[in-house]
PDB file of C-alpha atoms and ligand atoms in Angstrom:
ATOM      1  CA  ALA A  30       0.000   0.000   0.000  1.00 42.00           C
ATOM      2  CA  GLU A  31       1.037   3.530  -0.613  1.00 49.00           C
ATOM      3  CA  THR A  32       2.126   5.231   2.532  1.00 56.00           C
ATOM      4  CA  THR A  33       2.582   8.898   3.061  1.00 63.00           C
ATOM      5  CA  ASN A  34       4.703  10.192   5.847  1.00 84.00           C
ATOM      6  CA  VAL A  35       2.151  12.051   7.928  1.00 91.00           C
ATOM      7  CA  GLY A  36       4.825  13.473  10.205  1.00 93.00           C
ATOM      8  CA  GLU A  37       6.676  15.143   7.384  1.00 92.00           C
ATOM      9  CA  ALA A  38       3.421  16.365   5.824  1.00 93.00           C
ATOM     10  CA  VAL A  39       2.342  18.138   9.027  1.00 96.00           C
ATOM     11  CA  ASP A  40       5.840  19.259   9.925  1.00 95.00           C
ATOM     12  CA  TYR A  41       5.817  16.921  12.958  1.00 96.00           C
ATOM     13  CA  ALA A  42       3.376  19.230  14.689  1.00 98.00           C
ATOM     14  CA  ILE A  43       0.092  18.689  16.495  1.00 98.00           C
ATOM     15  CA  THR A  44      -2.111  21.765  16.224  1.00 98.00           C
ATOM     16  CA  GLY A  45      -3.112  22.453  19.815  1.00 98.00           C
ATOM     17  CA  ILE A  46      -5.221  24.997  21.684  1.00 98.00           C
ATOM     18  CA  GLU A  47      -4.655  27.164  24.793  1.00 98.00           C
ATOM     19  CA  PRO A  48      -1.556  26.268  26.879  1.00 98.00           C
ATOM     20  CA  GLY A  49      -3.618  25.970  30.089  1.00 97.00           C
ATOM     21  CA  ALA A  50      -6.157  23.426  28.780  1.00 98.00           C
ATOM     22  CA  GLY A  51      -6.291  19.941  30.214  1.00 98.00           C
ATOM     23  CA  ILE A  52      -6.076  18.486  26.724  1.00 98.00           C
ATOM     24  CA  THR A  53      -2.840  20.398  26.172  1.00 98.00           C
ATOM     25  CA  GLU A  54      -1.279  18.773  29.228  1.00 98.00           C
ATOM     26  CA  LYS A  55      -2.435  15.310  28.127  1.00 98.00           C
ATOM     27  CA  THR A  56      -0.996  15.933  24.660  1.00 98.00           C
ATOM     28  CA  ASP A  57       2.394  16.767  26.188  1.00 98.00           C
ATOM     29  CA  LEU A  58       2.089  13.436  27.983  1.00 98.00           C
ATOM     30  CA  ALA A  59       1.225  11.657  24.715  1.00 98.00           C
ATOM     31  CA  LEU A  60       4.362  13.135  23.140  1.00 98.00           C
ATOM     32  CA  GLU A  61       6.353  11.498  25.944  1.00 98.00           C
ATOM     33  CA  GLU A  62       4.514   8.173  25.979  1.00 97.00           C
ATOM     34  CA  TYR A  63       4.368   7.368  22.258  1.00 97.00           C
ATOM     35  CA  GLU A  64       7.828   6.570  20.927  1.00 96.00           C
ATOM     36  CA  ASN A  65       6.697   7.264  17.362  1.00 95.00           C
ATOM     37  CA  LEU A  66       5.997  10.856  18.444  1.00 96.00           C
ATOM     38  CA  SER A  67       9.527  11.599  19.581  1.00 93.00           C
ATOM     39  CA  GLY A  68      10.570  14.555  17.464  1.00 93.00           C
ATOM     40  CA  TRP A  69       6.976  15.808  17.248  1.00 97.00           C
ATOM     41  CA  GLU A  70       5.782  18.864  19.064  1.00 98.00           C
ATOM     42  CA  GLN A  71       2.530  20.462  20.060  1.00 98.00           C
ATOM     43  CA  GLU A  72       1.950  23.956  18.782  1.00 98.00           C
ATOM     44  CA  THR A  73      -0.332  25.687  21.253  1.00 98.00           C
ATOM     45  CA  SER A  74      -2.302  28.785  20.342  1.00 97.00           C
ATOM     46  CA  SER A  75      -6.049  29.170  20.833  1.00 98.00           C
ATOM     47  CA  THR A  76      -9.174  27.190  20.106  1.00 98.00           C
ATOM     48  CA  ALA A  77     -10.129  29.728  17.438  1.00 97.00           C
ATOM     49  CA  ALA A  78      -6.727  29.416  15.738  1.00 98.00           C
ATOM     50  CA  MET A  79      -6.921  25.614  15.863  1.00 98.00           C
ATOM     51  CA  LEU A  80     -10.367  25.681  14.242  1.00 98.00           C
ATOM     52  CA  THR A  81      -9.150  28.041  11.527  1.00 98.00           C
ATOM     53  CA  ALA A  82      -6.173  25.787  10.791  1.00 98.00           C
ATOM     54  CA  LEU A  83      -8.483  22.753  10.705  1.00 98.00           C
ATOM     55  CA  GLY A  84     -10.911  24.468   8.331  1.00 98.00           C
ATOM     56  CA  ASP A  85      -8.090  25.608   6.032  1.00 98.00           C
ATOM     57  CA  ALA A  86      -6.559  22.122   5.928  1.00 98.00           C
ATOM     58  CA  ILE A  87      -9.908  20.516   5.104  1.00 98.00           C
ATOM     59  CA  GLU A  88     -10.612  23.043   2.381  1.00 97.00           C
ATOM     60  CA  ASN A  89      -7.357  21.995   0.722  1.00 97.00           C
ATOM     61  CA  GLU A  90      -7.615  18.311   1.714  1.00 96.00           C
ATOM     62  CA  GLU A  91      -4.300  18.579   3.458  1.00 96.00           C
ATOM     63  CA  PRO A  92      -3.269  16.508   6.469  1.00 97.00           C
ATOM     64  CA  ILE A  93      -3.583  17.975   9.943  1.00 98.00           C
ATOM     65  CA  VAL A  94      -3.603  16.566  13.479  1.00 98.00           C
ATOM     66  CA  VAL A  95      -5.448  18.619  16.101  1.00 98.00           C
ATOM     67  CA  THR A  96      -6.373  18.294  19.747  1.00 98.00           C
ATOM     68  CA  GLY A  97     -10.138  17.828  19.699  1.00 98.00           C
ATOM     69  CA  TRP A  98     -13.049  17.125  22.001  1.00 98.00           C
ATOM     70  CA  SER A  99     -16.744  16.425  22.051  1.00 97.00           C
ATOM     71  CA  PRO A 100     -19.306  17.807  22.478  1.00 96.00           C
ATOM     72  CA  HIS A 101     -18.034  20.252  19.849  1.00 94.00           C
ATOM     73  CA  PHE A 102     -19.288  21.527  16.522  1.00 92.00           C
ATOM     74  CA  MET A 103     -16.172  20.526  14.686  1.00 94.00           C
ATOM     75  CA  PHE A 104     -17.731  17.051  14.444  1.00 93.00           C
ATOM     76  CA  ALA A 105     -20.978  18.336  12.922  1.00 91.00           C
ATOM     77  CA  GLN A 106     -19.161  20.689  10.584  1.00 93.00           C
ATOM     78  CA  TYR A 107     -16.450  18.353   9.267  1.00 97.00           C
ATOM     79  CA  ASP A 108     -15.859  14.627   8.733  1.00 97.00           C
ATOM     80  CA  LEU A 109     -13.416  13.890  11.520  1.00 98.00           C
ATOM     81  CA  LYS A 110     -12.201  10.902  13.505  1.00 98.00           C
ATOM     82  CA  TYR A 111     -10.466  10.375  16.823  1.00 98.00           C
ATOM     83  CA  LEU A 112      -7.174   8.534  16.529  1.00 98.00           C
ATOM     84  CA  GLU A 113      -7.101   5.360  18.588  1.00 98.00           C
ATOM     85  CA  ASP A 114      -5.105   5.819  21.766  1.00 98.00           C
ATOM     86  CA  PRO A 115      -3.799   2.368  22.740  1.00 98.00           C
ATOM     87  CA  LYS A 116      -1.850   3.790  25.693  1.00 98.00           C
ATOM     88  CA  GLY A 117      -4.982   5.438  27.076  1.00 98.00           C
ATOM     89  CA  VAL A 118      -3.404   8.847  27.556  1.00 98.00           C
ATOM     90  CA  TYR A 119      -6.708  10.595  26.795  1.00 98.00           C
ATOM     91  CA  GLY A 120      -8.927   8.083  28.601  1.00 97.00           C
ATOM     92  CA  GLU A 121     -11.978   6.442  27.104  1.00 96.00           C
ATOM     93  CA  THR A 122     -15.202   8.299  27.777  1.00 96.00           C
ATOM     94  CA  GLU A 123     -15.034  11.462  29.834  1.00 98.00           C
ATOM     95  CA  TYR A 124     -17.731  13.133  31.870  1.00 98.00           C
ATOM     96  CA  ILE A 125     -18.135  16.746  32.916  1.00 98.00           C
ATOM     97  CA  GLY A 126     -18.472  17.111  36.662  1.00 98.00           C
ATOM     98  CA  THR A 127     -19.602  19.583  39.271  1.00 98.00           C
ATOM     99  CA  ILE A 128     -17.512  20.697  42.248  1.00 98.00           C
ATOM    100  CA  ALA A 129     -18.348  23.050  45.096  1.00 98.00           C
ATOM    101  CA  ARG A 130     -16.375  24.803  47.796  1.00 98.00           C
ATOM    102  CA  GLN A 131     -16.437  23.318  51.240  1.00 98.00           C
ATOM    103  CA  GLY A 132     -19.264  24.810  53.259  1.00 98.00           C
ATOM    104  CA  LEU A 133     -21.483  25.675  50.300  1.00 98.00           C
ATOM    105  CA  GLU A 134     -24.035  23.055  51.293  1.00 98.00           C
ATOM    106  CA  GLU A 135     -24.408  24.672  54.742  1.00 98.00           C
ATOM    107  CA  ASP A 136     -24.224  28.278  53.495  1.00 98.00           C
ATOM    108  CA  MET A 137     -26.470  28.004  50.433  1.00 98.00           C
ATOM    109  CA  PRO A 138     -28.388  24.718  50.612  1.00 98.00           C
ATOM    110  CA  GLU A 139     -30.814  25.811  47.864  1.00 98.00           C
ATOM    111  CA  ALA A 140     -28.061  26.517  45.329  1.00 98.00           C
ATOM    112  CA  TYR A 141     -26.146  23.427  46.411  1.00 98.00           C
ATOM    113  CA  THR A 142     -29.188  21.230  45.776  1.00 98.00           C
ATOM    114  CA  ILE A 143     -29.786  22.715  42.319  1.00 98.00           C
ATOM    115  CA  LEU A 144     -26.125  22.322  41.353  1.00 98.00           C
ATOM    116  CA  ASP A 145     -26.094  18.792  42.715  1.00 98.00           C
ATOM    117  CA  ASN A 146     -29.203  17.964  40.643  1.00 98.00           C
ATOM    118  CA  PHE A 147     -27.913  19.668  37.471  1.00 98.00           C
ATOM    119  CA  HIS A 148     -27.574  16.944  34.860  1.00 98.00           C
ATOM    120  CA  TRP A 149     -28.192  17.167  31.128  1.00 98.00           C
ATOM    121  CA  ASP A 150     -27.309  15.382  27.919  1.00 97.00           C
ATOM    122  CA  PRO A 151     -24.752  16.240  25.230  1.00 97.00           C
ATOM    123  CA  ALA A 152     -27.696  17.037  22.895  1.00 96.00           C
ATOM    124  CA  ASP A 153     -28.891  19.717  25.352  1.00 97.00           C
ATOM    125  CA  MET A 154     -25.462  21.298  25.571  1.00 97.00           C
ATOM    126  CA  GLU A 155     -25.090  21.170  21.781  1.00 96.00           C
ATOM    127  CA  LYS A 156     -28.467  22.851  21.365  1.00 96.00           C
ATOM    128  CA  VAL A 157     -27.357  25.783  23.530  1.00 97.00           C
ATOM    129  CA  MET A 158     -24.016  26.052  21.709  1.00 96.00           C
ATOM    130  CA  LEU A 159     -25.726  25.942  18.294  1.00 95.00           C
ATOM    131  CA  ASP A 160     -28.360  28.534  19.191  1.00 96.00           C
ATOM    132  CA  ALA A 161     -25.655  30.787  20.629  1.00 96.00           C
ATOM    133  CA  GLN A 162     -24.105  31.024  17.159  1.00 93.00           C
ATOM    134  CA  GLU A 163     -27.290  32.779  15.984  1.00 94.00           C
ATOM    135  CA  SER A 164     -27.722  34.927  19.097  1.00 95.00           C
ATOM    136  CA  ASP A 165     -25.486  34.814  22.169  1.00 96.00           C
ATOM    137  CA  LEU A 166     -24.991  32.436  25.075  1.00 97.00           C
ATOM    138  CA  GLU A 167     -27.223  34.328  27.498  1.00 97.00           C
ATOM    139  CA  THR A 168     -30.136  34.229  25.062  1.00 98.00           C
ATOM    140  CA  ALA A 169     -29.502  30.618  24.074  1.00 98.00           C
ATOM    141  CA  ALA A 170     -29.321  29.560  27.727  1.00 98.00           C
ATOM    142  CA  GLN A 171     -32.537  31.416  28.564  1.00 98.00           C
ATOM    143  CA  ASP A 172     -34.296  29.786  25.589  1.00 98.00           C
ATOM    144  CA  TRP A 173     -33.098  26.335  26.597  1.00 98.00           C
ATOM    145  CA  VAL A 174     -34.390  26.832  30.152  1.00 98.00           C
ATOM    146  CA  ASP A 175     -37.731  28.152  28.825  1.00 98.00           C
ATOM    147  CA  ASN A 176     -38.102  25.143  26.513  1.00 98.00           C
ATOM    148  CA  ASN A 177     -36.986  22.494  29.008  1.00 98.00           C
ATOM    149  CA  GLY A 178     -39.106  23.193  32.035  1.00 98.00           C
ATOM    150  CA  ASP A 179     -39.466  19.479  32.723  1.00 97.00           C
ATOM    151  CA  VAL A 180     -35.696  18.995  33.072  1.00 98.00           C
ATOM    152  CA  VAL A 181     -35.235  22.212  35.049  1.00 98.00           C
ATOM    153  CA  SER A 182     -38.017  21.333  37.467  1.00 98.00           C
ATOM    154  CA  GLU A 183     -36.184  18.089  38.252  1.00 98.00           C
ATOM    155  CA  TRP A 184     -33.287  20.243  39.429  1.00 98.00           C
ATOM    156  CA  THR A 185     -35.369  22.767  41.359  1.00 98.00           C
ATOM    157  CA  ASP A 186     -38.245  20.644  42.657  1.00 96.00           C
ATOM    158  CA  GLY A 187     -38.888  21.369  46.331  1.00 97.00           C
ATOM    159  CA  VAL A 188     -36.072  23.943  46.535  1.00 98.00           C
ATOM    160  CA  ASP A 189     -36.941  27.178  48.329  1.00 97.00           C
ATOM    161  CA  SER A 190     -36.391  30.562  46.692  1.00 98.00           C
ATOM    162  CA  VAL A 191     -33.837  32.996  48.111  1.00 98.00           C
ATOM    163  CA  ASP A 192     -33.719  36.767  48.229  1.00 97.00           C
ATOM    164  CA  GLY A 193     -30.793  37.992  46.140  1.00 97.00           C
ATOM    165  CA  ASP A 194     -27.999  35.942  47.730  1.00 98.00           C
ATOM    166  CA  SER A 195     -24.759  36.234  45.728  1.00 98.00           C
ATOM    167  CA  ILE A 196     -23.139  33.149  44.239  1.00 98.00           C
ATOM    168  CA  GLU A 197     -20.050  32.924  42.047  1.00 98.00           C
ATOM    169  CA  LEU A 198     -19.715  30.155  39.489  1.00 98.00           C
ATOM    170  CA  VAL A 199     -16.227  29.569  38.114  1.00 98.00           C
ATOM    171  CA  LEU A 200     -15.907  28.229  34.581  1.00 98.00           C
ATOM    172  CA  THR A 201     -13.330  27.608  31.888  1.00 98.00           C
ATOM    173  CA  PRO A 202     -13.379  29.650  28.685  1.00 97.00           C
ATOM    174  CA  TRP A 203     -14.682  27.040  26.208  1.00 97.00           C
ATOM    175  CA  ASP A 204     -18.157  26.933  24.646  1.00 96.00           C
ATOM    176  CA  THR A 205     -19.118  23.741  26.474  1.00 97.00           C
ATOM    177  CA  GLU A 206     -18.543  25.320  29.880  1.00 98.00           C
ATOM    178  CA  ARG A 207     -19.932  28.688  28.871  1.00 98.00           C
ATOM    179  CA  ALA A 208     -23.119  26.847  27.900  1.00 98.00           C
ATOM    180  CA  SER A 209     -23.517  24.965  31.197  1.00 98.00           C
ATOM    181  CA  ALA A 210     -22.568  27.993  33.312  1.00 98.00           C
ATOM    182  CA  ASN A 211     -25.068  30.245  31.533  1.00 98.00           C
ATOM    183  CA  VAL A 212     -27.855  27.690  31.939  1.00 98.00           C
ATOM    184  CA  ALA A 213     -27.024  27.317  35.644  1.00 98.00           C
ATOM    185  CA  LYS A 214     -27.015  31.115  35.925  1.00 98.00           C
ATOM    186  CA  VAL A 215     -30.527  31.408  34.469  1.00 98.00           C
ATOM    187  CA  VAL A 216     -31.855  28.653  36.742  1.00 98.00           C
ATOM    188  CA  LEU A 217     -30.222  30.086  39.881  1.00 98.00           C
ATOM    189  CA  GLU A 218     -31.464  33.579  39.029  1.00 98.00           C
ATOM    190  CA  GLN A 219     -34.991  32.236  38.697  1.00 98.00           C
ATOM    191  CA  GLN A 220     -34.497  30.900  42.215  1.00 98.00           C
ATOM    192  CA  GLY A 221     -33.600  34.383  43.457  1.00 98.00           C
ATOM    193  CA  TYR A 222     -29.787  34.298  43.327  1.00 98.00           C
ATOM    194  CA  ASP A 223     -27.500  37.026  42.068  1.00 98.00           C
ATOM    195  CA  VAL A 224     -25.057  35.042  39.917  1.00 98.00           C
ATOM    196  CA  THR A 225     -21.534  35.981  38.823  1.00 98.00           C
ATOM    197  CA  LEU A 226     -19.701  33.907  36.198  1.00 98.00           C
ATOM    198  CA  THR A 227     -15.903  33.957  36.314  1.00 98.00           C
ATOM    199  CA  PRO A 228     -14.005  32.322  33.409  1.00 98.00           C
ATOM    200  CA  VAL A 229     -10.462  31.163  34.198  1.00 98.00           C
ATOM    201  CA  ASP A 230      -7.987  28.427  33.225  1.00 97.00           C
ATOM    202  CA  PRO A 231      -8.733  24.920  34.552  1.00 98.00           C
ATOM    203  CA  SER A 232      -5.947  25.058  37.168  1.00 98.00           C
ATOM    204  CA  VAL A 233      -7.276  28.374  38.510  1.00 98.00           C
ATOM    205  CA  MET A 234     -10.820  26.989  38.465  1.00 98.00           C
ATOM    206  CA  PHE A 235      -9.851  24.146  40.819  1.00 98.00           C
ATOM    207  CA  GLU A 236      -7.771  26.488  42.964  1.00 98.00           C
ATOM    208  CA  ALA A 237     -10.655  28.968  43.285  1.00 98.00           C
ATOM    209  CA  ILE A 238     -13.062  26.297  44.499  1.00 98.00           C
ATOM    210  CA  ALA A 239     -10.447  24.760  46.815  1.00 98.00           C
ATOM    211  CA  THR A 240      -9.681  28.118  48.464  1.00 98.00           C
ATOM    212  CA  GLY A 241     -13.339  29.188  48.563  1.00 98.00           C
ATOM    213  CA  ASP A 242     -12.768  32.187  46.274  1.00 98.00           C
ATOM    214  CA  GLY A 243     -15.494  30.764  44.040  1.00 98.00           C
ATOM    215  CA  ASP A 244     -18.577  28.841  45.128  1.00 99.00           C
ATOM    216  CA  ALA A 245     -18.947  26.093  42.531  1.00 99.00           C
ATOM    217  CA  SER A 246     -18.005  24.969  39.038  1.00 99.00           C
ATOM    218  CA  LEU A 247     -19.660  22.841  36.368  1.00 98.00           C
ATOM    219  CA  ALA A 248     -16.455  22.806  34.290  1.00 98.00           C
ATOM    220  CA  PRO A 249     -14.198  19.895  35.377  1.00 98.00           C
ATOM    221  CA  TRP A 250     -13.630  17.256  32.665  1.00 98.00           C
ATOM    222  CA  LEU A 251     -12.932  13.905  34.307  1.00 98.00           C
ATOM    223  CA  PRO A 252     -11.657  11.355  35.039  1.00 98.00           C
ATOM    224  CA  VAL A 253      -8.677  12.097  32.781  1.00 98.00           C
ATOM    225  CA  THR A 254      -8.676  15.603  31.251  1.00 98.00           C
ATOM    226  CA  HIS A 255      -8.274  17.549  34.498  1.00 98.00           C
ATOM    227  CA  SER A 256      -6.918  14.711  36.648  1.00 98.00           C
ATOM    228  CA  SER A 257      -3.726  16.518  37.640  1.00 97.00           C
ATOM    229  CA  PHE A 258      -5.634  19.585  38.881  1.00 98.00           C
ATOM    230  CA  TYR A 259      -8.222  17.372  40.568  1.00 98.00           C
ATOM    231  CA  GLU A 260      -5.508  15.421  42.382  1.00 98.00           C
ATOM    232  CA  LYS A 261      -3.634  18.566  43.393  1.00 98.00           C
ATOM    233  CA  TYR A 262      -6.675  19.957  45.234  1.00 98.00           C
ATOM    234  CA  GLU A 263      -8.389  16.694  46.176  1.00 98.00           C
ATOM    235  CA  GLY A 264      -9.971  16.890  49.641  1.00 97.00           C
ATOM    236  CA  GLN A 265     -10.219  20.686  49.463  1.00 98.00           C
ATOM    237  CA  PHE A 266     -13.458  20.763  47.454  1.00 98.00           C
ATOM    238  CA  VAL A 267     -16.706  18.799  47.368  1.00 98.00           C
ATOM    239  CA  ASP A 268     -17.266  16.508  44.371  1.00 98.00           C
ATOM    240  CA  LEU A 269     -20.926  16.523  43.312  1.00 98.00           C
ATOM    241  CA  GLY A 270     -20.441  14.016  40.497  1.00 98.00           C
ATOM    242  CA  GLU A 271     -21.396  14.140  36.840  1.00 98.00           C
ATOM    243  CA  ASN A 272     -23.428  16.839  35.156  1.00 98.00           C
ATOM    244  CA  LEU A 273     -22.975  15.405  31.640  1.00 98.00           C
ATOM    245  CA  SER A 274     -21.819  11.977  30.492  1.00 98.00           C
ATOM    246  CA  GLY A 275     -20.433  10.946  27.125  1.00 97.00           C
ATOM    247  CA  ALA A 276     -17.711  13.534  26.566  1.00 98.00           C
ATOM    248  CA  LYS A 277     -14.384  12.726  24.913  1.00 98.00           C
ATOM    249  CA  ILE A 278     -10.966  14.226  24.200  1.00 98.00           C
ATOM    250  CA  GLY A 279      -8.150  13.083  21.933  1.00 98.00           C
ATOM    251  CA  LEU A 280      -6.151  13.610  18.782  1.00 98.00           C
ATOM    252  CA  VAL A 281      -8.447  14.257  15.850  1.00 98.00           C
ATOM    253  CA  VAL A 282      -7.840  14.125  12.087  1.00 98.00           C
ATOM    254  CA  PRO A 283      -9.992  14.523   8.960  1.00 98.00           C
ATOM    255  CA  THR A 284     -11.417  11.169   7.826  1.00 97.00           C
ATOM    256  CA  TYR A 285      -9.581  11.437   4.473  1.00 96.00           C
ATOM    257  CA  MET A 286      -6.311  10.840   6.317  1.00 96.00           C
ATOM    258  CA  ASP A 287      -4.998   7.302   6.111  1.00 93.00           C
ATOM    259  CA  VAL A 288      -4.245   6.913   9.839  1.00 95.00           C
ATOM    260  CA  ASP A 289      -6.391   5.321  12.532  1.00 96.00           C
ATOM    261  CA  SER A 290      -4.171   5.278  15.588  1.00 97.00           C
ATOM    262  CA  ILE A 291      -1.747   7.618  17.296  1.00 98.00           C
ATOM    263  CA  GLU A 292       0.767   4.843  16.685  1.00 96.00           C
ATOM    264  CA  ASP A 293       0.250   5.314  12.909  1.00 94.00           C
ATOM    265  CA  LEU A 294       1.731   8.790  13.102  1.00 94.00           C
ATOM    266  CA  GLU A 295       5.201   8.413  11.698  1.00 83.00           C
ATOM    267  CA  ALA A 296       8.275   9.449  13.549  1.00 58.00           C
TER     268      ALA A 296
HETATM  269  N1  LIG B   7     -11.570  21.530  26.616  1.00 51.30           N
HETATM  270  C1  LIG B   7     -11.598  20.126  26.257  1.00 51.30           C
HETATM  271  C2  LIG B   7     -11.187  21.552  28.037  1.00 51.30           C
HETATM  272  C3  LIG B   7     -11.947  20.429  28.589  1.00 51.30           C
HETATM  273  C4  LIG B   7     -11.918  19.416  27.485  1.00 51.30           C
HETATM  274  C5  LIG B   7     -10.687  22.264  25.721  1.00 51.30           C
HETATM  275  C6  LIG B   7     -12.942  22.007  26.479  1.00 51.30           C
HETATM  276  C7  LIG B   7      -9.722  21.340  28.428  1.00 51.30           C
HETATM  277  O1  LIG B   7      -8.984  20.703  27.668  1.00 51.30           O
HETATM  278  O2  LIG B   7      -9.324  21.747  29.515  1.00 51.30           O
END
């Protein structure tokens, strides 16, 4: 069979995103763990720059290897595949979790209960992200809450209203987490809270909840993506479990590329 040297074609570079992302850290680990990737590097920049590079490559049917994740629109927009990861650096299926500062349950039991109950499906999150492209996240989140009263009432059932108590949700700066945080904001505001959203890097997000600077976060990707931050602050925050199951991270390529596994990437 005809083989092309993918490494040479992409200049031995993985097109990455923001330096502080969990997926960036795991990709550095992949570069260490896979011998065939010695001599490769990860070029970090921003999610927007990665998506532009991906779109340009696909337009020209050129090879490209990016750090990718789902839920994300890149999979609806383009024909893409995850490369198999036999060493399990990126995990199998991820979930998005909820964490709270210690004492939140005692201080704000109503908010704690709602955040603990908050659970939705990838299709819900994708709906908010898609609608936000036509309007903005605040509007899309409000619309989702208005149209999903049955789901929201499962989160708020039996929870008392409050009178303008302030709560700060900490999030990370990607669309997935902006979607969940804005939906939580609408629901908590309906309950009477005054909600602040603070976007930060994943490491700062865990630190803020561990120190009590922030009240809660719906942004951790687990068990693998943010494992190092989770372990660093373990015991200093309360783990409320999953808010969305069926997420994934990994190395992603266009389906026209003749590689299926990270181990197929040539040294
Ligand atoms: N990401 C993908 C986050 C979580 C998974 C870019 C949205 C990150 O890598 O930290």
